[in-house]
PDB file of C-alpha atoms and ligand atoms in Angstrom:
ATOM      1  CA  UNK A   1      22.434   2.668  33.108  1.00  0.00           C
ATOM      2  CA  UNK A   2      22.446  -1.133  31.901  1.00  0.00           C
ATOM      3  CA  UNK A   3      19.047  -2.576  31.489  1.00  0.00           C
ATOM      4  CA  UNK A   4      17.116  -5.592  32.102  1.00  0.00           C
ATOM      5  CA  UNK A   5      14.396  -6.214  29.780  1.00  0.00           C
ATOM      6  CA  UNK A   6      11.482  -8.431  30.020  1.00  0.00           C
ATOM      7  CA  UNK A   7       9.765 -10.437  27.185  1.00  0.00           C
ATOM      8  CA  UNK A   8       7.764 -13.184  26.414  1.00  0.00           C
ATOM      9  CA  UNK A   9       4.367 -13.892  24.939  1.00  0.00           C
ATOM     10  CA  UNK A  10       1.369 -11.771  25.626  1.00  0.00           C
ATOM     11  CA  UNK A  11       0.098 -12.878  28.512  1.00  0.00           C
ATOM     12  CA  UNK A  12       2.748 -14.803  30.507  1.00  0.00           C
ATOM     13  CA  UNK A  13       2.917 -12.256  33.254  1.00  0.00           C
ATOM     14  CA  UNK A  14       5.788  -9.739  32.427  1.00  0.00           C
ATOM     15  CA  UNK A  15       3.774  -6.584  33.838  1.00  0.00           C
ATOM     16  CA  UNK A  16       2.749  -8.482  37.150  1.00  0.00           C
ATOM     17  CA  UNK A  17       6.501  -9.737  37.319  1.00  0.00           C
ATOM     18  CA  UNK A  18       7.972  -5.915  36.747  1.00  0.00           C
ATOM     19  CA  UNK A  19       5.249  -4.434  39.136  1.00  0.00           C
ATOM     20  CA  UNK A  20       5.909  -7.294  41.904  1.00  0.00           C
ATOM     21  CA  UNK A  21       9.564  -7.078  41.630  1.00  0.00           C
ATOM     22  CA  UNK A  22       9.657  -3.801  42.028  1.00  0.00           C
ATOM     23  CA  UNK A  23       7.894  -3.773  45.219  1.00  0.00           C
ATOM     24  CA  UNK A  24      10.112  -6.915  46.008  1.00  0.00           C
ATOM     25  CA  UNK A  25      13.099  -4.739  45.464  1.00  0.00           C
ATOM     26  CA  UNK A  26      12.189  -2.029  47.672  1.00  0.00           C
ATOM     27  CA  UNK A  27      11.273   0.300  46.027  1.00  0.00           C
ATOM     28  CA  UNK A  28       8.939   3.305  47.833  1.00  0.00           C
ATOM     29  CA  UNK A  29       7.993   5.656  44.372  1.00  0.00           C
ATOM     30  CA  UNK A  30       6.388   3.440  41.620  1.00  0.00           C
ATOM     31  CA  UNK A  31       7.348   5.696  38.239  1.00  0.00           C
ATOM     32  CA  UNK A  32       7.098   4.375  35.242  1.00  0.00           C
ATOM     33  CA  UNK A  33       8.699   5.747  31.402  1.00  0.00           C
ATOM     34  CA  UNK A  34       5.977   4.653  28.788  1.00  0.00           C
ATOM     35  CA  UNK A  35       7.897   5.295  24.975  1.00  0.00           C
ATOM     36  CA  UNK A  36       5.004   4.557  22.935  1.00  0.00           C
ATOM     37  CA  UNK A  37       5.495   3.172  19.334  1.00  0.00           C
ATOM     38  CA  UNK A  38       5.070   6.433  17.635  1.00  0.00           C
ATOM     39  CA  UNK A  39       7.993   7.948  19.711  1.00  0.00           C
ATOM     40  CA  UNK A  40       5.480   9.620  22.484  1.00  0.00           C
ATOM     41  CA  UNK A  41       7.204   9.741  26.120  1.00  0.00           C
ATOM     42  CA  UNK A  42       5.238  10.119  29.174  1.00  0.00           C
ATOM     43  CA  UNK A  43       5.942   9.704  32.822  1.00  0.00           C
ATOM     44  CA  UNK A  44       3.061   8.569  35.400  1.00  0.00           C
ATOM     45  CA  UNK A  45       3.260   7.603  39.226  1.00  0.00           C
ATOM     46  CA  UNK A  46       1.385   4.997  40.435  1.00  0.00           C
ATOM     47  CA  UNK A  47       0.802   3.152  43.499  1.00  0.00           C
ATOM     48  CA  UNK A  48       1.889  -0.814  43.431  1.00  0.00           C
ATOM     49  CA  UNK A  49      -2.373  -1.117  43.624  1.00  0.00           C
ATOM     50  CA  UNK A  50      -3.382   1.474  40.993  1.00  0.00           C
ATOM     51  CA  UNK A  51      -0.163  -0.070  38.747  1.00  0.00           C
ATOM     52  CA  UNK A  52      -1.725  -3.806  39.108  1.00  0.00           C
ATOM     53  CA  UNK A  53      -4.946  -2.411  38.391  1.00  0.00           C
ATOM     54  CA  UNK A  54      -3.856  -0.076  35.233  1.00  0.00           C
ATOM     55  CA  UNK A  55      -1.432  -2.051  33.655  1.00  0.00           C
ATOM     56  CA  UNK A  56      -1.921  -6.092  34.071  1.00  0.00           C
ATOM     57  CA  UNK A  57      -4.642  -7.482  32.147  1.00  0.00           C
ATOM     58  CA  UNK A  58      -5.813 -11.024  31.670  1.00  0.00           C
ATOM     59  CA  UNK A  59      -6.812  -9.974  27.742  1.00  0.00           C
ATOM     60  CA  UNK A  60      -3.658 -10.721  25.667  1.00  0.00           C
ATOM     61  CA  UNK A  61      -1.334  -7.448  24.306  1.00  0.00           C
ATOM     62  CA  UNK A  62      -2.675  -5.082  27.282  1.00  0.00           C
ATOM     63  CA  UNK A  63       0.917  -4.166  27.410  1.00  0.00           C
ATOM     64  CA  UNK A  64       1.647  -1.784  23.459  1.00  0.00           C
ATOM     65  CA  UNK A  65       4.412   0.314  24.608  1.00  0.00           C
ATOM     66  CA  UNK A  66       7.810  -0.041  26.445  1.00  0.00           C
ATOM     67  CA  UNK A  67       7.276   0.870  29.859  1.00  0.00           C
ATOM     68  CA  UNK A  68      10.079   0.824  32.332  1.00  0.00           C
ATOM     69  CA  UNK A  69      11.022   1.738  35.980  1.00  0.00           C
ATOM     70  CA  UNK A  70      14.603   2.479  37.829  1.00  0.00           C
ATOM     71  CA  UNK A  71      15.362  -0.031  40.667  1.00  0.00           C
ATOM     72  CA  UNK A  72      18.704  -0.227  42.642  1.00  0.00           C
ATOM     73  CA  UNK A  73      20.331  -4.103  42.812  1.00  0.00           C
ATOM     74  CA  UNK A  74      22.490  -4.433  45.735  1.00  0.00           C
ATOM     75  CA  UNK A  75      26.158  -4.772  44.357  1.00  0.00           C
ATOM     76  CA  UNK A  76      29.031  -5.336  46.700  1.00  0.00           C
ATOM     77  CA  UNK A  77      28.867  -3.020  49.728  1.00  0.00           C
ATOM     78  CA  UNK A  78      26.774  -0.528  47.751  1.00  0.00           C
ATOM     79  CA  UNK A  79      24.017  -0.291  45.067  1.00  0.00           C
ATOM     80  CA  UNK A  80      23.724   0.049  41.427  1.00  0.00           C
ATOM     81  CA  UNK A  81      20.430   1.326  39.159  1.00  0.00           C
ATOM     82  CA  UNK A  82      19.045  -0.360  36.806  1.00  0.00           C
ATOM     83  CA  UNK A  83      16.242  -0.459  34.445  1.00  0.00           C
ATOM     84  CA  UNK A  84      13.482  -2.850  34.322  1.00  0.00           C
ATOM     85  CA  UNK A  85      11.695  -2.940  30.655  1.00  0.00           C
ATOM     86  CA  UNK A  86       8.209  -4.410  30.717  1.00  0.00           C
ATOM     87  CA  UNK A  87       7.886  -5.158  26.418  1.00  0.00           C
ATOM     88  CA  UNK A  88       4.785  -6.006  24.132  1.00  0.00           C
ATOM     89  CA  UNK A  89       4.477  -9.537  24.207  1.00  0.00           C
ATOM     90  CA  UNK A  90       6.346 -11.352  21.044  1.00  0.00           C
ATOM     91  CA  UNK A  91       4.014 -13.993  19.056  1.00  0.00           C
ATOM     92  CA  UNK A  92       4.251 -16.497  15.889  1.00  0.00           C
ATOM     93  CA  UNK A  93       3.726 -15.277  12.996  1.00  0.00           C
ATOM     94  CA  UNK A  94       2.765 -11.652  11.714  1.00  0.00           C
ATOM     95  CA  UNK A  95       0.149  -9.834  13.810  1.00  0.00           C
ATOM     96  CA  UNK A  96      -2.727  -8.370  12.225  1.00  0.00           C
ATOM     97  CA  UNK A  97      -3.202  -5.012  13.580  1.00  0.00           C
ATOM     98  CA  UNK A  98      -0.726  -2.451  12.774  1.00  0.00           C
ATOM     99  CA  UNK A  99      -0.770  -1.210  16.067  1.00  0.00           C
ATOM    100  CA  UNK A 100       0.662  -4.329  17.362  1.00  0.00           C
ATOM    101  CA  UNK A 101       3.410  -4.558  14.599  1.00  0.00           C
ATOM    102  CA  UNK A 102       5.031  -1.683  15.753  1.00  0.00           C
ATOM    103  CA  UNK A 103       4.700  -2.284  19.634  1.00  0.00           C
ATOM    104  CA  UNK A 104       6.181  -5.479  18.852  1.00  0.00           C
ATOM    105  CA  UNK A 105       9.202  -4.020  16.637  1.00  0.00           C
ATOM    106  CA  UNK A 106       9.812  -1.876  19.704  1.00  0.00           C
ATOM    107  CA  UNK A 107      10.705  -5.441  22.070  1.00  0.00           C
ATOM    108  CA  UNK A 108      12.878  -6.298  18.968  1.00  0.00           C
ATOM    109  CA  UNK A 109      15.060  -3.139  19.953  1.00  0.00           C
ATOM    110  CA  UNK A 110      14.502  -3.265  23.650  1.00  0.00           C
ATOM    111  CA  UNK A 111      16.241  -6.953  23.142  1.00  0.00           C
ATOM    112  CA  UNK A 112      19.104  -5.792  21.304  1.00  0.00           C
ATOM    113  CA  UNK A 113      20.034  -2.815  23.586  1.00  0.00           C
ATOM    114  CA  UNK A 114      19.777  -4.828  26.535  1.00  0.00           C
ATOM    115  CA  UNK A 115      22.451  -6.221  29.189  1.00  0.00           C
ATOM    116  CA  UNK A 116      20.213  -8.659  30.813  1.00  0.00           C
ATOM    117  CA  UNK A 117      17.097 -10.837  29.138  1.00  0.00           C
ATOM    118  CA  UNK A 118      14.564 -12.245  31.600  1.00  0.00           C
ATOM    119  CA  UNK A 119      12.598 -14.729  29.295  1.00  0.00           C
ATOM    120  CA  UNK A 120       9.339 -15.158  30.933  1.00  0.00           C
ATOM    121  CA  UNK A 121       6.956 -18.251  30.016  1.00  0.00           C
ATOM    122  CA  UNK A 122       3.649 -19.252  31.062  1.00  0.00           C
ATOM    123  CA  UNK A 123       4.285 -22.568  33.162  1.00  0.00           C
ATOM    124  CA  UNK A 124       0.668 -23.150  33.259  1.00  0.00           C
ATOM    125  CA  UNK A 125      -0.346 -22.681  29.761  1.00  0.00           C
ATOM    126  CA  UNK A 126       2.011 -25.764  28.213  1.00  0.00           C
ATOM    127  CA  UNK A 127      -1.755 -27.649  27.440  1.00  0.00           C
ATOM    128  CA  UNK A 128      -3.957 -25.141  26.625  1.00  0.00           C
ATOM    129  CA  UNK A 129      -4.795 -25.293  22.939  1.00  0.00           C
ATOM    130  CA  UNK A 130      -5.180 -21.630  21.763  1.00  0.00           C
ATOM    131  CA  UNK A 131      -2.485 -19.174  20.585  1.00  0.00           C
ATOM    132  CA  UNK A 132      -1.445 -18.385  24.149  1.00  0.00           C
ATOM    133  CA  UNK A 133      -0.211 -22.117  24.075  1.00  0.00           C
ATOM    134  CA  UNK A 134       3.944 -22.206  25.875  1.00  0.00           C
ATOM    135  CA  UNK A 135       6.182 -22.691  24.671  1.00  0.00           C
ATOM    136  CA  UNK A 136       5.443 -22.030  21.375  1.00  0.00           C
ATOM    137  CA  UNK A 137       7.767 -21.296  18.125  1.00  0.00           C
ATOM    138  CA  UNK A 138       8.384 -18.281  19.493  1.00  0.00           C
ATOM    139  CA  UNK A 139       9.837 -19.244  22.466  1.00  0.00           C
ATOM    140  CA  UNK A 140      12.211 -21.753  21.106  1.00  0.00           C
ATOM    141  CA  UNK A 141      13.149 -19.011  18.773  1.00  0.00           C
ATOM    142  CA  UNK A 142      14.176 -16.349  21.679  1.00  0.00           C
ATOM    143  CA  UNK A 143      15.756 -18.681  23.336  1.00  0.00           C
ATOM    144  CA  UNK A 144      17.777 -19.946  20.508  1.00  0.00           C
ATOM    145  CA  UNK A 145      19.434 -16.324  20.048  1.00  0.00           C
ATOM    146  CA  UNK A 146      19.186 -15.151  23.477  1.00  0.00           C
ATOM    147  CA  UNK A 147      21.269 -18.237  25.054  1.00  0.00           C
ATOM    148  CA  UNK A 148      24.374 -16.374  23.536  1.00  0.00           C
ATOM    149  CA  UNK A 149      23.892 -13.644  25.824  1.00  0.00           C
ATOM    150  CA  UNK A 150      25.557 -14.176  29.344  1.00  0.00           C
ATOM    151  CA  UNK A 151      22.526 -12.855  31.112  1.00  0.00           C
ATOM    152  CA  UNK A 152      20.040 -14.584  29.729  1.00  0.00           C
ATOM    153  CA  UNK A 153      17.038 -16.358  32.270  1.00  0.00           C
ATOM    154  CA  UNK A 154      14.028 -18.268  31.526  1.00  0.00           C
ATOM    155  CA  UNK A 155      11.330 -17.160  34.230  1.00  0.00           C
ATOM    156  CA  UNK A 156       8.724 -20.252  34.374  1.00  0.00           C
ATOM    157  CA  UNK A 157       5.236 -17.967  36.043  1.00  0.00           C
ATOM    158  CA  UNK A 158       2.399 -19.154  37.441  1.00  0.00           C
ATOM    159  CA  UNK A 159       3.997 -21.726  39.747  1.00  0.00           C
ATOM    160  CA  UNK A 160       1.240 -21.026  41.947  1.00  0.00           C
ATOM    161  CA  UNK A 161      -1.209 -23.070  39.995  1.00  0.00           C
ATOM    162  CA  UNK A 162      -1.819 -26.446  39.808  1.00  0.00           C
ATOM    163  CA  UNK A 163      -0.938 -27.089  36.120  1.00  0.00           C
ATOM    164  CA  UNK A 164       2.414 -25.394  36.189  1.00  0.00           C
ATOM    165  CA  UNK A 165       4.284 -28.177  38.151  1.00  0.00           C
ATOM    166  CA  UNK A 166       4.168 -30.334  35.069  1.00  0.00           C
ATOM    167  CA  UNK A 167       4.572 -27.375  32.350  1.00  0.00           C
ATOM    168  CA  UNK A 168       7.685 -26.391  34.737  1.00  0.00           C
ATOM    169  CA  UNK A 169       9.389 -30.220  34.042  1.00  0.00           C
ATOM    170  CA  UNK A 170       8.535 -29.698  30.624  1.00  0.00           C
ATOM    171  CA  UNK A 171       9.960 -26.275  29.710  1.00  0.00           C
ATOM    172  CA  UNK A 172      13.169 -27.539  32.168  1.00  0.00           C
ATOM    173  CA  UNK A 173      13.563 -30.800  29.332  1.00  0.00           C
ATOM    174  CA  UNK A 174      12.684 -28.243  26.304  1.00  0.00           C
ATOM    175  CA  UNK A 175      15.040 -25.695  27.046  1.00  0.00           C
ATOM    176  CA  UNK A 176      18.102 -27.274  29.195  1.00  0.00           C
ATOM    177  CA  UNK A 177      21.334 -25.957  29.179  1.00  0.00           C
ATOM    178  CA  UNK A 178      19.545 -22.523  30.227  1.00  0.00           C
ATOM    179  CA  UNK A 179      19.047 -21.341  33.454  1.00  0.00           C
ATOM    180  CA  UNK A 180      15.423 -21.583  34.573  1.00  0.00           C
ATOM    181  CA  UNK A 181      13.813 -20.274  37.037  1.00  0.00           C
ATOM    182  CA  UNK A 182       9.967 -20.890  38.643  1.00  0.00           C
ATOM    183  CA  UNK A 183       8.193 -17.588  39.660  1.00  0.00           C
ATOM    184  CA  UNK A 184       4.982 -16.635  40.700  1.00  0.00           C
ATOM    185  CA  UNK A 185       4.794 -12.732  39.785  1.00  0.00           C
ATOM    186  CA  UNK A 186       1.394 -12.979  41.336  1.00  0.00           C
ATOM    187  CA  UNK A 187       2.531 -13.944  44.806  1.00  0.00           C
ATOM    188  CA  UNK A 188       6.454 -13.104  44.689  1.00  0.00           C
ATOM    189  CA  UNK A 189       7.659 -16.567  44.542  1.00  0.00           C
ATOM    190  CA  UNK A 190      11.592 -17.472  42.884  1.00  0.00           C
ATOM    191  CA  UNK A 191      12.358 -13.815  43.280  1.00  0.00           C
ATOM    192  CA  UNK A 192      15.378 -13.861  45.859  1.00  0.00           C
ATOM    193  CA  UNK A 193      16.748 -16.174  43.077  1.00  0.00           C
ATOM    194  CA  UNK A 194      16.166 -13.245  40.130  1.00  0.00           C
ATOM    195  CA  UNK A 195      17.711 -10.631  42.060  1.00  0.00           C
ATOM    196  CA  UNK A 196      21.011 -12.956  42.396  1.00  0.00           C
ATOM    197  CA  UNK A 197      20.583 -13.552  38.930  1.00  0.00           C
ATOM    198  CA  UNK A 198      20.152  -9.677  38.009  1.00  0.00           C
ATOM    199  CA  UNK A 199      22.627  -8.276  40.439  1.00  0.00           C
ATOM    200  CA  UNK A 200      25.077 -10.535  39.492  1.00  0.00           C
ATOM    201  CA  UNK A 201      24.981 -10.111  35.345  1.00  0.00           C
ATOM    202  CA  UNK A 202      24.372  -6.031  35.798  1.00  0.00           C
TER     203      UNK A 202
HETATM  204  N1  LIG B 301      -2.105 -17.310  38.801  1.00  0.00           N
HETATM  205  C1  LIG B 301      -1.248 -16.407  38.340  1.00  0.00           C
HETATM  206  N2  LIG B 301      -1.658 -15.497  37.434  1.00  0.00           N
HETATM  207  C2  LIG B 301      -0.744 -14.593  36.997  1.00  0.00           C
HETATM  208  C3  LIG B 301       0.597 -14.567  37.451  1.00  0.00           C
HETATM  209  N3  LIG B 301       1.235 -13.559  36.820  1.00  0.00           N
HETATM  210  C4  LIG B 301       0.330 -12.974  36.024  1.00  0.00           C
HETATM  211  N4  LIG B 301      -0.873 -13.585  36.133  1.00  0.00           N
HETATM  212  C5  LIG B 301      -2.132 -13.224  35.432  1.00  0.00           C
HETATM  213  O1  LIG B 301      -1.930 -13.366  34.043  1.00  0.00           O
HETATM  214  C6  LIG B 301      -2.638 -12.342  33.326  1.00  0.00           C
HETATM  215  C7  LIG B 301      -1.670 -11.558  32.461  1.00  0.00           C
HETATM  216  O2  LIG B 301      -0.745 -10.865  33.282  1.00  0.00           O
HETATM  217  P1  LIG B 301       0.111  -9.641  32.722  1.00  0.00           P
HETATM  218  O3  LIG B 301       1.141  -9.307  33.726  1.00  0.00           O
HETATM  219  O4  LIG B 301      -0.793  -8.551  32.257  1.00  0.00           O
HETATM  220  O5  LIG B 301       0.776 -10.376  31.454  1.00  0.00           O
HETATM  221  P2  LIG B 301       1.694  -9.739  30.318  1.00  0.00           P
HETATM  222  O6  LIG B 301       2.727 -10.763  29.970  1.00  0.00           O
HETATM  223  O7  LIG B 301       2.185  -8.402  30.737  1.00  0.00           O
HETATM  224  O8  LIG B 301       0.641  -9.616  29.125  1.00  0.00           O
HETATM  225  P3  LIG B 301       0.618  -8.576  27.868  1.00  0.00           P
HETATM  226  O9  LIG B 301       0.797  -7.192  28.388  1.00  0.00           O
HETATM  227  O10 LIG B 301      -0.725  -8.803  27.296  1.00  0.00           O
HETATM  228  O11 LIG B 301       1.725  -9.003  26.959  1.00  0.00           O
HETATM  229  C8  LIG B 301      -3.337 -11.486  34.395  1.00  0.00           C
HETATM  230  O12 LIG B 301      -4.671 -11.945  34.518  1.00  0.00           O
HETATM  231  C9  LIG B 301      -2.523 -11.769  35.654  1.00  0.00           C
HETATM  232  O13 LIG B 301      -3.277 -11.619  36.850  1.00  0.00           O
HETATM  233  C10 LIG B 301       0.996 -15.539  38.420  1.00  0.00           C
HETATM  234  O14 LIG B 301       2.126 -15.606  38.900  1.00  0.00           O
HETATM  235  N5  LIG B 301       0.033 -16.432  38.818  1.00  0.00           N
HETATM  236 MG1  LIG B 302       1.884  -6.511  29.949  1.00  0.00          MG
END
């Protein structure tokens, strides 16, 4: 099955996008795979409500495990499944809790076994001052290797607030040449436009 995984830093939104998207997609059963750092698999269902509740957090690193779901992208006259990898949010520099490390080794791999990269950056965050700052080195530095990939996207969130507008025309002067998209995970905004984009490098 090829896969579609989602990264970023902590905080930009991945979970609400792979949760929203989801739903956006169709699908009726919600199940995700967790593969925790220490090798642990588990499977849980979830509603879309007890998922948004559960998994997205406004505290940064909620997300310390790979957790994916199975969506079909229309393809032709039929369908084709997919996975969707929700990832531990990548930062600069060397985390201090072990914990973290090792989640964050585990997005490393999830990159390099991927077929599709949906970058996804915090349009509303390009001012704020602390580490949840975006774009930040580590943004310039996935983009950097993942623009070699054919299906590679950056996902500008948070369109839905006011301060995005100018962090989108930012990002867009930043990072041109790649294809950039504005979201809102929160309220399902730009997502006919990621489907295309999925469907068509899957
Ligand atoms: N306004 C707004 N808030 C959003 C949007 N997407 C996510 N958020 C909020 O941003 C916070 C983080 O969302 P998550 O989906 O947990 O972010 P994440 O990238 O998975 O974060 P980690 O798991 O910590 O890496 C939550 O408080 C969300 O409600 C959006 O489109 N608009
Ligand atoms: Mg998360």
């Amino acid at each position: 099955m090829k896969k579609c995984v989602i990264i970023g830093k902590p905080n930009a939104g991945k979970t609400a996008f792979l949760i929203n998207f989801t739903e956006y997609l169709g699908v009726k059963n919600l199940e995700f795979n967790f593969l925790l750092p220490d090798g642990t698999k588990l499977r849980k269902k979830y509603t879309y409500k007890s998922a948004s509740r559960e998994l997205i957090d406004r505290t940064p690193h909620k997300t310390l495990s790979l957790q994916s779901v199975t969506v079909e992208m229309p393809m032709g006259k039929g369908k084709k499944k997919i996975q969707l990898i929700d990832t531990t949010g990548l930062i600069d520099g060397i985390h201090n809790r072990q914990e973290v490390r090792k989640a964050i080794s585990q997005t490393i791999s999830a990159i390099l076994n991927s077929d599709v990269i949906l970058h996804i950056i915090d349009g509303s965050a390009v001012n704020r001052k602390d580490l949840l700052s975006s774009p930040s080195d580590v943004d310039y530095q996935i983009a950097k290797f993942a623009h070699l990939k054919k299906g590679y996207a950056i996902l500008v969130n948070k369109m839905d607030l006011p301060e995005a507008g100018e962090g989108l025309k930012f990002i867009e002067r930043e990072f041109h040449g790649n294809l950039i998209i504005p979201i809102s995970a929160l309220y399902k905004r730009g997502f006919k436009e990621v489907k295309t984009f999925v469907a068509y490098n899957v």
